[in-house]
Amino acid sequence: MSRFFLTAICLWLLIGCHHVSHSENSVKSISEFALIPKVNQIEDASGSLQIRAKLDFNWKTNQNEDLKNRITQQWQQIITDQGTDDASTLLEIIIDTTLDLKSEESYHLEIHEHGITISALSDEGVYRAWQTLRQMLYLKGEHSIGCGLIIDFPKYSYRGAMLDVARHFFSVDEVKRYINQLAFYKINYFHMHLSDDQGWRIHIDRWPLLTEIGGTSQVDGGEAGFYTQDEYQDIVQYAAERFITVVPEIDVPGHTNAALASYAELNCDNKKRDRYYGREVGFSTLCVDKEITYQFVEDVIREISQITPGPYFHIGGDETHATPEEDYIQFINRVIPLVGKYGKKVIGWDEINLGELPPDAVVQYWANTENAVNGVQKGAKVLMSPASYAYLDMKYDSLTPIGYHWAGYIDTQRAYSWTPETLVEGVEKENIIGIEAPLWGETITNSDDIEYLAFPRLLGYAEIGWSERGDSRTWDEYKKDLAIHGKLFEKLGIHFYRDPKVNWLTASD
Ligand code: TNX
């Protein structure tokens, strides 16, 4: 009798298990998810987890109320099906500084049958893990996700995107929209090109005409603008909530017509320049022999540094065709220490290698390999932004309606097909802090334009910067995952370029 009973239980269990595993066939195992950037380690386990609209948070230590609320809100935006019962999904957060993880951004994300556990050294790791999980929630299809463990960490600590708000002004909301999109792909630095010949975009208390005059122009005219310091701080804060660090750039000594149009005394001949609405650059320079030039630069660096929590200040330094080389070196050598004086590390375009570089300087490589190598030899680090691979303002092909092609066409495949540490001989992995994708603004005027040029190429840069994939992931493999992100772009309302090399899926697929 009892034997019969046992057999019955066993049978029931067997059938039950069978039933579970049968329904699991349609549940995606975690290794099947099209995660971009590709996670570094992933292991499937048996079983699956039901995903419910209701979230049961268990934040073990140092609960970050703001982050918790945002995760809850975004969860509920994605999982709208309330179901009929009152069940919830458990999300457990463990922040433990003694965990054996490689960086603050590293995390473990475990899906088990009773819930989801994220462990990290800090909120930053939790946030990166949340982006992975967010992608899984969007892509899961079914109500369940297969069990398993993801162990993830960044290859490079700097994965940036630059937006040029000087050639065309972008509103605070447009900037935030882009920052929000960057966060989804684990970009962690946002570089703002805040001044150029065509416009000066941040208010400086000591030099108010910079924005009163210099803030009114942009390429081809139209309504330009600038950020008050409060607005800039609002952007910085918005980025910080997404664990993105803002890097402000004031481009000197060239690319300064907007400043030279605002203050006569910054010009060697004491004559104000006209405002500039064109595209060609390389004609302007601050007057390097005047003391007031350095007062000006110091005021600007001080005021912006005081409202910038991040470690970097970018001094531009590119294309100074109107500044004789000797003058340029003299200028750079006076300005670099000012950045240190206000507690920041200096970044400059690769031309700044001509100056004396402190050990924490960063040279942003964009075109000239000699400059980058020379920077390395002087002990600086390199930020990789090779124009012919990583410039988001390059056209995809000859039909792209906006953008330039002076560095060649960059389609989605080309944007993905380079490796920072093998690109320039003499610039090795240990010299590189990471990569950045600049988006210059001469030809773009609104969020649609930004997104059309950034998406889908940005995902490739995000992956190159984040994933320790070596050469193991080919374009053919990557493009399959990318195709699936077409669905996400649609859901998120991202106006992207449907590169014909990719078989895009749509939201209804
Ligand atoms: C070069 S890249 C520039 C920018 C232009 C860009 C257009 C660099 C450091 N300077 O001033 O906007 O080309 O692609």
Short mmCIF file of C-alpha atoms and ligand atoms in Angstrom, two decimals:
data_model
loop_
_atom_site.label_atom_id
_atom_site.label_comp_id
_atom_site.label_asym_id
_atom_site.label_seq_id
_atom_site.Cartn_x
_atom_site.Cartn_y
_atom_site.Cartn_z
CA MET A 1 0.00 0.00 0.00
CA SER A 2 2.65 2.49 1.06
CA ARG A 3 4.79 1.34 -1.83
CA PHE A 4 1.89 2.07 -4.17
CA PHE A 5 1.52 5.47 -2.58
CA LEU A 6 5.21 6.22 -3.07
CA THR A 7 5.08 5.11 -6.67
CA ALA A 8 2.09 7.35 -7.20
CA ILE A 9 3.93 10.33 -5.75
CA CYS A 10 6.95 9.57 -7.89
CA LEU A 11 4.79 9.33 -10.97
CA TRP A 12 3.06 12.54 -10.13
CA LEU A 13 6.39 14.20 -9.57
CA LEU A 14 7.73 12.83 -12.81
CA ILE A 15 4.74 14.01 -14.75
CA GLY A 16 4.89 17.32 -12.93
CA CYS A 17 8.58 17.78 -13.73
CA HIS A 18 7.99 16.69 -17.25
CA HIS A 19 5.22 19.18 -17.50
CA VAL A 20 7.47 21.95 -16.21
CA SER A 21 10.31 21.09 -18.51
CA HIS A 22 7.90 20.87 -21.41
CA SER A 23 6.66 24.37 -20.88
CA GLU A 24 10.27 25.41 -20.43
CA ASN A 25 10.91 24.63 -24.05
CA SER A 26 9.26 27.89 -24.94
CA VAL A 27 11.01 29.78 -22.13
CA LYS A 28 14.16 31.50 -23.26
CA SER A 29 17.27 30.33 -21.48
CA ILE A 30 19.39 33.28 -20.44
CA SER A 31 22.19 32.44 -22.87
CA GLU A 32 19.73 32.95 -25.72
CA PHE A 33 19.04 36.59 -24.97
CA ALA A 34 20.35 39.15 -27.45
CA LEU A 35 22.15 41.22 -24.84
CA ILE A 36 24.16 44.21 -26.06
CA PRO A 37 26.82 44.79 -24.94
CA LYS A 38 27.41 41.06 -24.76
CA VAL A 39 27.87 39.96 -21.17
CA ASN A 40 31.17 38.41 -20.30
CA GLN A 41 30.10 35.15 -18.70
CA ILE A 42 26.76 33.39 -18.76
CA GLU A 43 25.64 29.98 -17.51
CA ASP A 44 22.23 28.47 -17.92
CA ALA A 45 20.70 26.49 -15.05
CA SER A 46 17.63 24.30 -14.96
CA GLY A 47 14.25 25.71 -14.16
CA SER A 48 12.69 29.08 -14.87
CA LEU A 49 11.30 32.12 -13.13
CA GLN A 50 7.88 33.66 -13.67
CA ILE A 51 8.03 37.39 -14.23
CA ARG A 52 5.20 39.35 -12.59
CA ALA A 53 4.25 42.97 -12.81
CA LYS A 54 4.46 43.32 -9.07
CA LEU A 55 7.96 43.58 -7.70
CA ASP A 56 8.93 42.42 -4.27
CA PHE A 57 12.13 44.26 -3.44
CA ASN A 58 14.59 42.94 -0.94
CA TRP A 59 17.46 45.40 -0.80
CA LYS A 60 19.76 43.85 1.76
CA THR A 61 22.20 46.64 2.60
CA ASN A 62 22.55 50.38 1.92
CA GLN A 63 19.26 50.71 0.14
CA ASN A 64 19.29 53.48 -2.48
CA GLU A 65 15.72 54.74 -2.38
CA ASP A 66 15.97 56.68 -5.62
CA LEU A 67 17.44 53.80 -7.58
CA LYS A 68 14.91 51.40 -6.09
CA ASN A 69 12.05 53.64 -7.20
CA ARG A 70 13.40 54.00 -10.69
CA ILE A 71 13.90 50.27 -11.09
CA THR A 72 10.34 49.66 -9.86
CA GLN A 73 8.93 52.25 -12.21
CA GLN A 74 10.81 50.94 -15.24
CA TRP A 75 9.93 47.35 -14.36
CA GLN A 76 6.28 48.26 -14.36
CA GLN A 77 6.58 50.09 -17.64
CA ILE A 78 7.85 46.92 -19.28
CA ILE A 79 5.77 44.28 -17.47
CA THR A 80 2.26 45.58 -17.86
CA ASP A 81 0.38 42.29 -17.66
CA GLN A 82 -0.91 42.25 -14.08
CA GLY A 83 -2.07 38.62 -14.16
CA THR A 84 -5.06 37.43 -12.19
CA ASP A 85 -3.44 36.59 -8.87
CA ASP A 86 -1.54 38.72 -6.44
CA ALA A 87 1.85 37.08 -7.02
CA SER A 88 5.03 39.09 -7.31
CA THR A 89 8.60 38.62 -8.48
CA LEU A 90 11.35 38.85 -5.90
CA LEU A 91 14.28 41.13 -6.73
CA GLU A 92 17.03 40.86 -4.20
CA ILE A 93 19.91 43.36 -4.15
CA ILE A 94 23.12 42.58 -2.32
CA ILE A 95 25.71 45.31 -2.07
CA ASP A 96 28.83 43.90 -0.54
CA THR A 97 32.19 45.61 -0.79
CA THR A 98 33.98 42.36 0.01
CA LEU A 99 32.73 40.57 -3.08
CA ASP A 100 35.43 39.40 -5.45
CA LEU A 101 34.51 41.66 -8.38
CA LYS A 102 36.80 43.52 -10.77
CA SER A 103 35.27 47.00 -10.62
CA GLU A 104 32.46 49.11 -9.21
CA GLU A 105 30.58 48.40 -12.41
CA SER A 106 30.90 44.62 -12.14
CA TYR A 107 27.95 42.53 -11.07
CA HIS A 108 26.46 39.09 -10.72
CA LEU A 109 22.91 38.65 -11.93
CA GLU A 110 21.29 35.40 -10.96
CA ILE A 111 17.91 34.17 -12.09
CA HIS A 112 16.71 31.39 -9.82
CA GLU A 113 13.35 29.76 -9.28
CA HIS A 114 12.44 32.02 -6.37
CA GLY A 115 13.59 35.31 -7.77
CA ILE A 116 16.39 37.44 -9.10
CA THR A 117 19.54 38.33 -7.20
CA ILE A 118 21.87 41.13 -8.16
CA SER A 119 25.15 41.41 -6.28
CA ALA A 120 27.67 44.18 -6.73
CA LEU A 121 30.20 46.30 -4.88
CA SER A 122 28.08 49.44 -5.21
CA ASP A 123 24.95 51.01 -6.67
CA GLU A 124 26.83 51.49 -9.91
CA GLY A 125 27.15 47.74 -10.39
CA VAL A 126 23.48 47.32 -9.51
CA TYR A 127 22.59 49.91 -12.14
CA ARG A 128 24.62 48.15 -14.87
CA ALA A 129 23.02 44.84 -13.87
CA TRP A 130 19.61 46.47 -14.09
CA GLN A 131 20.29 47.42 -17.73
CA THR A 132 21.02 43.77 -18.50
CA LEU A 133 17.88 42.70 -16.71
CA ARG A 134 15.85 45.45 -18.40
CA GLN A 135 16.92 44.13 -21.79
CA MET A 136 15.90 40.63 -20.71
CA LEU A 137 12.49 41.83 -19.60
CA TYR A 138 11.92 43.53 -22.95
CA LEU A 139 13.16 40.54 -24.93
CA LYS A 140 11.73 37.65 -22.96
CA GLY A 141 8.56 37.10 -25.00
CA GLU A 142 7.07 34.59 -22.55
CA HIS A 143 6.14 35.28 -18.94
CA SER A 144 9.18 33.38 -17.73
CA ILE A 145 12.94 33.55 -17.99
CA GLY A 146 15.26 30.55 -17.78
CA CYS A 147 17.41 30.26 -14.68
CA GLY A 148 21.11 30.95 -14.72
CA LEU A 149 23.95 33.21 -13.73
CA ILE A 150 25.56 36.18 -15.45
CA ILE A 151 28.97 37.38 -14.30
CA ASP A 152 29.76 40.66 -15.97
CA PHE A 153 32.36 43.42 -15.86
CA PRO A 154 33.64 46.12 -18.21
CA LYS A 155 36.68 45.69 -20.40
CA TYR A 156 37.37 49.45 -20.38
CA SER A 157 36.47 51.78 -17.55
CA TYR A 158 35.66 54.68 -19.92
CA ARG A 159 32.92 54.13 -22.48
CA GLY A 160 31.84 57.51 -23.71
CA ALA A 161 29.67 59.42 -26.09
CA MET A 162 30.20 63.05 -27.02
CA LEU A 163 27.51 65.45 -28.13
CA ASP A 164 28.43 68.72 -29.83
CA VAL A 165 25.90 71.23 -28.55
CA ALA A 166 27.91 74.15 -29.94
CA ARG A 167 27.32 73.81 -33.69
CA HIS A 168 23.62 73.37 -33.02
CA PHE A 169 22.12 73.91 -29.62
CA PHE A 170 20.18 71.05 -28.03
CA SER A 171 17.70 71.68 -25.24
CA VAL A 172 18.07 70.17 -21.77
CA ASP A 173 15.31 67.70 -22.64
CA GLU A 174 16.97 66.63 -25.87
CA VAL A 175 20.25 66.11 -24.03
CA LYS A 176 18.53 64.08 -21.30
CA ARG A 177 16.79 61.94 -23.87
CA TYR A 178 20.14 61.00 -25.37
CA ILE A 179 21.71 60.38 -21.94
CA ASN A 180 18.86 58.05 -21.07
CA GLN A 181 19.42 56.08 -24.26
CA LEU A 182 23.17 55.86 -23.58
CA ALA A 183 22.56 54.44 -20.12
CA PHE A 184 20.62 51.51 -21.55
CA TYR A 185 23.79 50.35 -23.31
CA LYS A 186 26.09 50.87 -20.31
CA ILE A 187 27.80 54.00 -21.64
CA ASN A 188 29.29 55.69 -18.57
CA TYR A 189 30.75 59.02 -19.75
CA PHE A 190 28.93 61.85 -21.49
CA HIS A 191 31.22 64.46 -23.01
CA MET A 192 29.61 67.80 -23.81
CA HIS A 193 31.35 69.95 -26.43
CA LEU A 194 30.17 73.24 -24.94
CA SER A 195 31.92 75.86 -27.03
CA ASP A 196 33.09 76.35 -30.56
CA ASP A 197 33.30 79.01 -33.26
CA GLN A 198 29.55 78.86 -33.80
CA GLY A 199 28.37 79.10 -30.21
CA TRP A 200 29.12 79.29 -26.49
CA ARG A 201 26.66 77.18 -24.54
CA ILE A 202 27.24 77.55 -20.81
CA HIS A 203 26.76 80.66 -18.73
CA ILE A 204 29.89 81.96 -17.00
CA ASP A 205 29.16 84.46 -14.19
CA ARG A 206 32.40 86.39 -14.62
CA TRP A 207 31.99 86.62 -18.40
CA PRO A 208 28.24 86.97 -19.03
CA LEU A 209 28.52 88.14 -22.63
CA LEU A 210 29.80 84.71 -23.64
CA THR A 211 26.25 83.48 -23.61
CA GLU A 212 24.49 86.81 -24.12
CA ILE A 213 26.26 87.18 -27.45
CA GLY A 214 28.06 83.90 -28.06
CA GLY A 215 25.00 81.86 -27.12
CA THR A 216 22.83 83.35 -29.86
CA SER A 217 24.53 81.89 -32.92
CA GLN A 218 24.73 78.41 -34.42
CA VAL A 219 25.34 76.80 -37.80
CA ASP A 220 22.97 78.32 -40.39
CA GLY A 221 21.40 80.56 -37.72
CA GLY A 222 17.98 79.82 -36.28
CA GLU A 223 17.19 79.73 -32.60
CA ALA A 224 20.33 78.87 -30.67
CA GLY A 225 20.70 79.01 -26.87
CA PHE A 226 22.77 78.10 -23.86
CA TYR A 227 22.52 76.38 -20.49
CA THR A 228 22.39 78.32 -17.27
CA GLN A 229 24.62 76.82 -14.61
CA ASP A 230 21.50 75.40 -12.96
CA GLU A 231 20.46 73.74 -16.19
CA TYR A 232 23.94 72.30 -16.65
CA GLN A 233 23.81 70.94 -13.11
CA ASP A 234 20.42 69.48 -13.83
CA ILE A 235 21.97 67.59 -16.77
CA VAL A 236 24.91 66.48 -14.62
CA GLN A 237 22.50 65.23 -11.95
CA TYR A 238 20.31 63.44 -14.47
CA ALA A 239 23.39 61.70 -15.86
CA ALA A 240 24.67 60.86 -12.36
CA GLU A 241 21.37 59.16 -11.53
CA ARG A 242 22.17 56.90 -14.48
CA PHE A 243 25.77 56.46 -13.31
CA ILE A 244 27.05 58.52 -16.22
CA THR A 245 29.78 61.08 -15.61
CA VAL A 246 29.64 64.35 -17.52
CA VAL A 247 32.88 65.61 -19.07
CA PRO A 248 32.63 69.31 -19.98
CA GLU A 249 34.70 70.61 -22.89
CA ILE A 250 35.69 74.19 -23.53
CA ASP A 251 37.63 74.14 -26.77
CA VAL A 252 40.70 76.44 -26.67
CA PRO A 253 42.73 78.15 -28.07
CA GLY A 254 41.15 77.58 -31.51
CA HIS A 255 37.44 77.04 -32.16
CA THR A 256 36.84 80.21 -30.13
CA ASN A 257 35.07 82.62 -32.46
CA ALA A 258 31.97 82.73 -30.24
CA ALA A 259 34.13 83.97 -27.34
CA LEU A 260 36.02 86.36 -29.61
CA ALA A 261 32.67 87.77 -30.80
CA SER A 262 31.60 88.31 -27.19
CA TYR A 263 34.68 90.09 -25.79
CA ALA A 264 36.91 92.43 -27.79
CA GLU A 265 39.76 92.09 -25.27
CA LEU A 266 40.24 88.42 -26.05
CA ASN A 267 41.37 89.37 -29.54
CA CYS A 268 44.96 90.47 -30.20
CA ASP A 269 43.66 93.49 -32.13
CA ASN A 270 41.04 94.30 -29.46
CA LYS A 271 38.29 94.09 -32.05
CA LYS A 272 35.23 91.94 -31.57
CA ARG A 273 34.71 89.34 -34.23
CA ASP A 274 31.37 88.85 -35.96
CA ARG A 275 29.25 85.95 -34.88
CA TYR A 276 29.80 82.92 -37.08
CA TYR A 277 27.16 80.72 -38.71
CA GLY A 278 29.32 78.73 -41.12
CA ARG A 279 30.83 75.27 -40.88
CA GLU A 280 34.49 75.64 -41.78
CA VAL A 281 36.74 75.99 -38.77
CA GLY A 282 40.42 76.56 -38.01
CA PHE A 283 40.41 80.36 -38.39
CA SER A 284 40.05 81.55 -34.80
CA THR A 285 42.46 81.77 -31.90
CA LEU A 286 42.61 83.30 -28.46
CA CYS A 287 45.38 85.87 -28.07
CA VAL A 288 48.05 83.78 -26.36
CA ASP A 289 50.29 86.72 -25.41
CA LYS A 290 47.67 88.54 -23.36
CA GLU A 291 47.32 87.98 -19.63
CA ILE A 292 43.58 88.50 -19.84
CA THR A 293 43.38 85.36 -21.97
CA TYR A 294 44.58 83.28 -19.04
CA GLN A 295 42.31 85.07 -16.59
CA PHE A 296 39.46 84.25 -18.91
CA VAL A 297 40.42 80.61 -19.30
CA GLU A 298 40.98 80.24 -15.56
CA ASP A 299 37.59 81.76 -14.71
CA VAL A 300 35.88 79.42 -17.13
CA ILE A 301 37.72 76.33 -15.84
CA ARG A 302 37.03 77.30 -12.23
CA GLU A 303 33.32 78.02 -12.65
CA ILE A 304 32.64 74.86 -14.64
CA SER A 305 34.84 72.64 -12.46
CA GLN A 306 32.96 73.80 -9.37
CA ILE A 307 29.70 72.47 -10.76
CA THR A 308 31.17 69.31 -12.27
CA PRO A 309 31.56 66.39 -9.86
CA GLY A 310 33.35 64.17 -12.41
CA PRO A 311 37.14 63.89 -12.52
CA TYR A 312 37.77 65.35 -16.00
CA PHE A 313 37.88 68.72 -17.73
CA HIS A 314 38.36 68.72 -21.51
CA ILE A 315 40.28 71.66 -22.98
CA GLY A 316 39.79 70.81 -26.67
CA GLY A 317 43.01 71.95 -28.29
CA ASP A 318 42.20 70.64 -31.78
CA GLU A 319 42.66 72.15 -35.22
CA THR A 320 44.43 75.30 -34.10
CA HIS A 321 45.50 76.28 -37.58
CA ALA A 322 45.41 79.97 -36.66
CA THR A 323 47.77 79.55 -33.69
CA PRO A 324 51.48 79.19 -34.53
CA GLU A 325 52.85 75.97 -33.00
CA GLU A 326 55.13 77.77 -30.56
CA ASP A 327 52.23 79.87 -29.30
CA TYR A 328 50.07 76.78 -29.06
CA ILE A 329 52.61 74.99 -26.87
CA GLN A 330 53.05 78.05 -24.66
CA PHE A 331 49.28 78.32 -24.26
CA ILE A 332 48.69 74.62 -23.56
CA ASN A 333 51.48 74.58 -21.00
CA ARG A 334 49.83 77.40 -19.08
CA VAL A 335 46.31 76.02 -19.31
CA ILE A 336 46.92 72.37 -18.37
CA PRO A 337 48.06 73.27 -14.82
CA LEU A 338 44.91 75.39 -14.38
CA VAL A 339 42.83 72.26 -14.84
CA GLY A 340 44.84 70.57 -12.08
CA LYS A 341 44.48 73.66 -9.90
CA TYR A 342 40.71 73.17 -9.83
CA GLY A 343 41.00 69.49 -9.04
CA LYS A 344 40.41 68.00 -12.47
CA LYS A 345 42.37 65.75 -14.78
CA VAL A 346 42.91 67.18 -18.22
CA ILE A 347 41.61 65.64 -21.44
CA GLY A 348 42.40 67.16 -24.81
CA TRP A 349 42.20 66.19 -28.47
CA ASP A 350 45.37 64.43 -29.58
CA GLU A 351 47.11 67.69 -30.57
CA ILE A 352 47.72 68.46 -26.88
CA ASN A 353 50.51 65.89 -26.92
CA LEU A 354 52.73 68.82 -27.92
CA GLY A 355 52.47 70.21 -24.40
CA GLU A 356 53.87 69.05 -21.09
CA LEU A 357 51.46 66.42 -19.89
CA PRO A 358 50.92 65.49 -16.26
CA PRO A 359 50.78 61.73 -15.62
CA ASP A 360 47.00 61.75 -15.29
CA ALA A 361 46.43 63.52 -18.63
CA VAL A 362 44.28 61.90 -21.29
CA VAL A 363 44.91 62.38 -25.00
CA GLN A 364 41.82 61.80 -27.11
CA TYR A 365 43.00 60.16 -30.30
CA TRP A 366 40.89 61.14 -33.28
CA ALA A 367 43.06 61.29 -36.39
CA ASN A 368 46.80 61.56 -35.92
CA THR A 369 48.49 58.35 -34.76
CA GLU A 370 51.79 60.13 -34.11
CA ASN A 371 50.06 62.41 -31.65
CA ALA A 372 48.60 59.45 -29.81
CA VAL A 373 51.91 57.58 -29.67
CA ASN A 374 53.72 60.69 -28.54
CA GLY A 375 51.12 61.15 -25.79
CA VAL A 376 51.77 57.60 -24.62
CA GLN A 377 55.52 58.19 -24.62
CA LYS A 378 54.93 61.19 -22.40
CA GLY A 379 53.06 58.94 -19.98
CA ALA A 380 49.53 60.03 -20.81
CA LYS A 381 46.57 57.70 -21.29
CA VAL A 382 44.66 57.53 -24.54
CA LEU A 383 40.95 57.75 -25.18
CA MET A 384 40.22 56.07 -28.50
CA SER A 385 37.95 57.98 -30.90
CA PRO A 386 39.32 57.05 -34.33
CA ALA A 387 37.37 59.24 -36.76
CA SER A 388 37.21 56.60 -39.48
CA TYR A 389 35.55 54.08 -37.14
CA ALA A 390 34.00 55.91 -34.23
CA TYR A 391 32.73 59.27 -35.50
CA LEU A 392 28.97 59.23 -35.25
CA ASP A 393 28.70 62.22 -37.58
CA MET A 394 30.12 60.24 -40.50
CA LYS A 395 27.48 59.12 -42.98
CA TYR A 396 26.63 55.41 -43.16
CA ASP A 397 26.86 55.54 -46.95
CA SER A 398 26.48 58.00 -49.80
CA LEU A 399 22.70 58.11 -49.32
CA THR A 400 22.71 59.20 -45.68
CA PRO A 401 20.90 62.56 -45.69
CA ILE A 402 22.86 64.08 -42.77
CA GLY A 403 26.45 63.85 -41.59
CA TYR A 404 29.87 64.25 -43.16
CA HIS A 405 32.19 61.82 -44.89
CA TRP A 406 35.63 63.38 -44.58
CA ALA A 407 36.76 60.31 -42.59
CA GLY A 408 34.95 57.91 -44.93
CA TYR A 409 31.59 56.21 -44.72
CA ILE A 410 31.00 54.20 -41.56
CA ASP A 411 28.25 51.65 -41.85
CA THR A 412 27.12 49.59 -38.87
CA GLN A 413 29.52 46.77 -39.70
CA ARG A 414 32.54 49.04 -39.94
CA ALA A 415 31.59 50.79 -36.70
CA TYR A 416 31.68 47.38 -34.99
CA SER A 417 34.80 46.04 -36.70
CA TRP A 418 37.75 47.47 -34.82
CA THR A 419 39.61 46.77 -31.64
CA PRO A 420 40.98 49.66 -29.58
CA GLU A 421 44.17 47.91 -28.50
CA THR A 422 45.28 46.78 -31.95
CA LEU A 423 44.44 49.91 -33.93
CA VAL A 424 47.53 52.04 -33.37
CA GLU A 425 50.98 50.55 -33.00
CA GLY A 426 52.50 51.90 -29.82
CA VAL A 427 49.14 52.39 -28.12
CA GLU A 428 48.64 49.23 -26.12
CA LYS A 429 45.79 48.07 -23.93
CA GLU A 430 47.40 49.36 -20.74
CA ASN A 431 47.72 52.84 -22.29
CA ILE A 432 44.03 53.04 -23.17
CA ILE A 433 41.36 54.21 -20.74
CA GLY A 434 38.59 53.40 -23.15
CA ILE A 435 36.68 54.60 -26.18
CA GLU A 436 34.38 57.46 -27.07
CA ALA A 437 32.03 58.06 -29.97
CA PRO A 438 31.83 61.77 -30.82
CA LEU A 439 28.75 63.20 -32.50
CA TRP A 440 29.63 66.53 -34.10
CA GLY A 441 26.70 68.80 -34.65
CA GLU A 442 27.10 70.72 -37.90
CA THR A 443 24.41 68.73 -39.73
CA ILE A 444 22.03 67.76 -36.94
CA THR A 445 19.30 69.85 -35.36
CA ASN A 446 17.01 67.62 -33.28
CA SER A 447 16.67 64.32 -31.40
CA ASP A 448 15.62 62.44 -34.53
CA ASP A 449 18.91 63.43 -36.17
CA ILE A 450 20.93 62.47 -33.09
CA GLU A 451 19.27 59.07 -32.94
CA TYR A 452 19.52 58.43 -36.67
CA LEU A 453 23.30 58.81 -36.54
CA ALA A 454 23.84 57.19 -33.13
CA PHE A 455 21.60 54.16 -33.57
CA PRO A 456 22.52 51.47 -34.31
CA ARG A 457 26.25 52.29 -34.40
CA LEU A 458 26.40 53.25 -30.75
CA LEU A 459 25.59 49.67 -29.69
CA GLY A 460 28.72 48.46 -31.44
CA TYR A 461 30.85 50.97 -29.54
CA ALA A 462 29.16 50.01 -26.30
CA GLU A 463 30.08 46.40 -26.95
CA ILE A 464 33.65 47.13 -28.05
CA GLY A 465 34.17 49.10 -24.85
CA TRP A 466 32.43 46.74 -22.45
CA SER A 467 32.83 43.15 -23.62
CA GLU A 468 35.92 41.01 -23.18
CA ARG A 469 34.87 39.20 -26.29
CA GLY A 470 38.30 39.35 -27.96
CA ASP A 471 37.88 38.36 -31.57
CA SER A 472 35.40 35.66 -30.69
CA ARG A 473 32.27 37.52 -31.73
CA THR A 474 32.05 38.13 -35.44
CA TRP A 475 29.91 40.68 -37.23
CA ASP A 476 27.65 37.85 -38.40
CA GLU A 477 26.94 36.81 -34.82
CA TYR A 478 26.59 40.36 -33.56
CA LYS A 479 24.21 41.42 -36.31
CA LYS A 480 21.73 38.72 -35.30
CA ASP A 481 21.49 40.21 -31.82
CA LEU A 482 21.46 43.71 -33.22
CA ALA A 483 18.50 42.81 -35.44
CA ILE A 484 16.52 41.98 -32.31
CA HIS A 485 17.30 45.40 -30.84
CA GLY A 486 15.32 46.85 -33.73
CA LYS A 487 12.28 45.77 -31.67
CA LEU A 488 13.61 47.64 -28.68
CA PHE A 489 14.32 50.78 -30.67
CA GLU A 490 10.69 50.70 -31.77
CA LYS A 491 9.42 50.17 -28.24
CA LEU A 492 11.64 52.95 -26.92
CA GLY A 493 10.74 55.29 -29.77
CA ILE A 494 14.33 55.56 -31.00
CA HIS A 495 14.53 56.94 -34.53
CA PHE A 496 17.23 54.64 -35.92
CA TYR A 497 18.86 53.91 -39.25
CA ARG A 498 17.72 50.61 -40.71
CA ASP A 499 21.06 49.52 -42.05
CA PRO A 500 20.25 47.13 -44.93
CA LYS A 501 22.99 44.74 -43.76
CA VAL A 502 20.82 43.85 -40.76
CA ASN A 503 17.56 41.85 -40.89
CA TRP A 504 15.70 44.06 -38.46
CA LEU A 505 12.96 42.56 -36.35
CA THR A 506 9.98 44.72 -35.61
CA ALA A 507 7.96 45.03 -32.40
CA SER A 508 5.35 42.57 -33.69
CA ASP A 509 7.94 39.82 -34.38
C1 TNX B 1 36.75 67.65 -36.80
S1 TNX B 1 37.43 65.94 -34.50
C2 TNX B 1 36.63 68.38 -35.64
C3 TNX B 1 35.36 69.06 -35.35
C4 TNX B 1 34.37 68.89 -36.46
C5 TNX B 1 34.41 67.49 -36.97
C6 TNX B 1 33.38 67.18 -37.99
C7 TNX B 1 37.90 67.28 -33.98
C8 TNX B 1 38.72 67.23 -32.81
N1 TNX B 1 37.56 68.39 -34.65
O1 TNX B 1 35.59 70.41 -35.09
O2 TNX B 1 33.10 69.18 -35.96
O3 TNX B 1 35.68 67.26 -37.52
O4 TNX B 1 33.38 65.84 -38.30
#
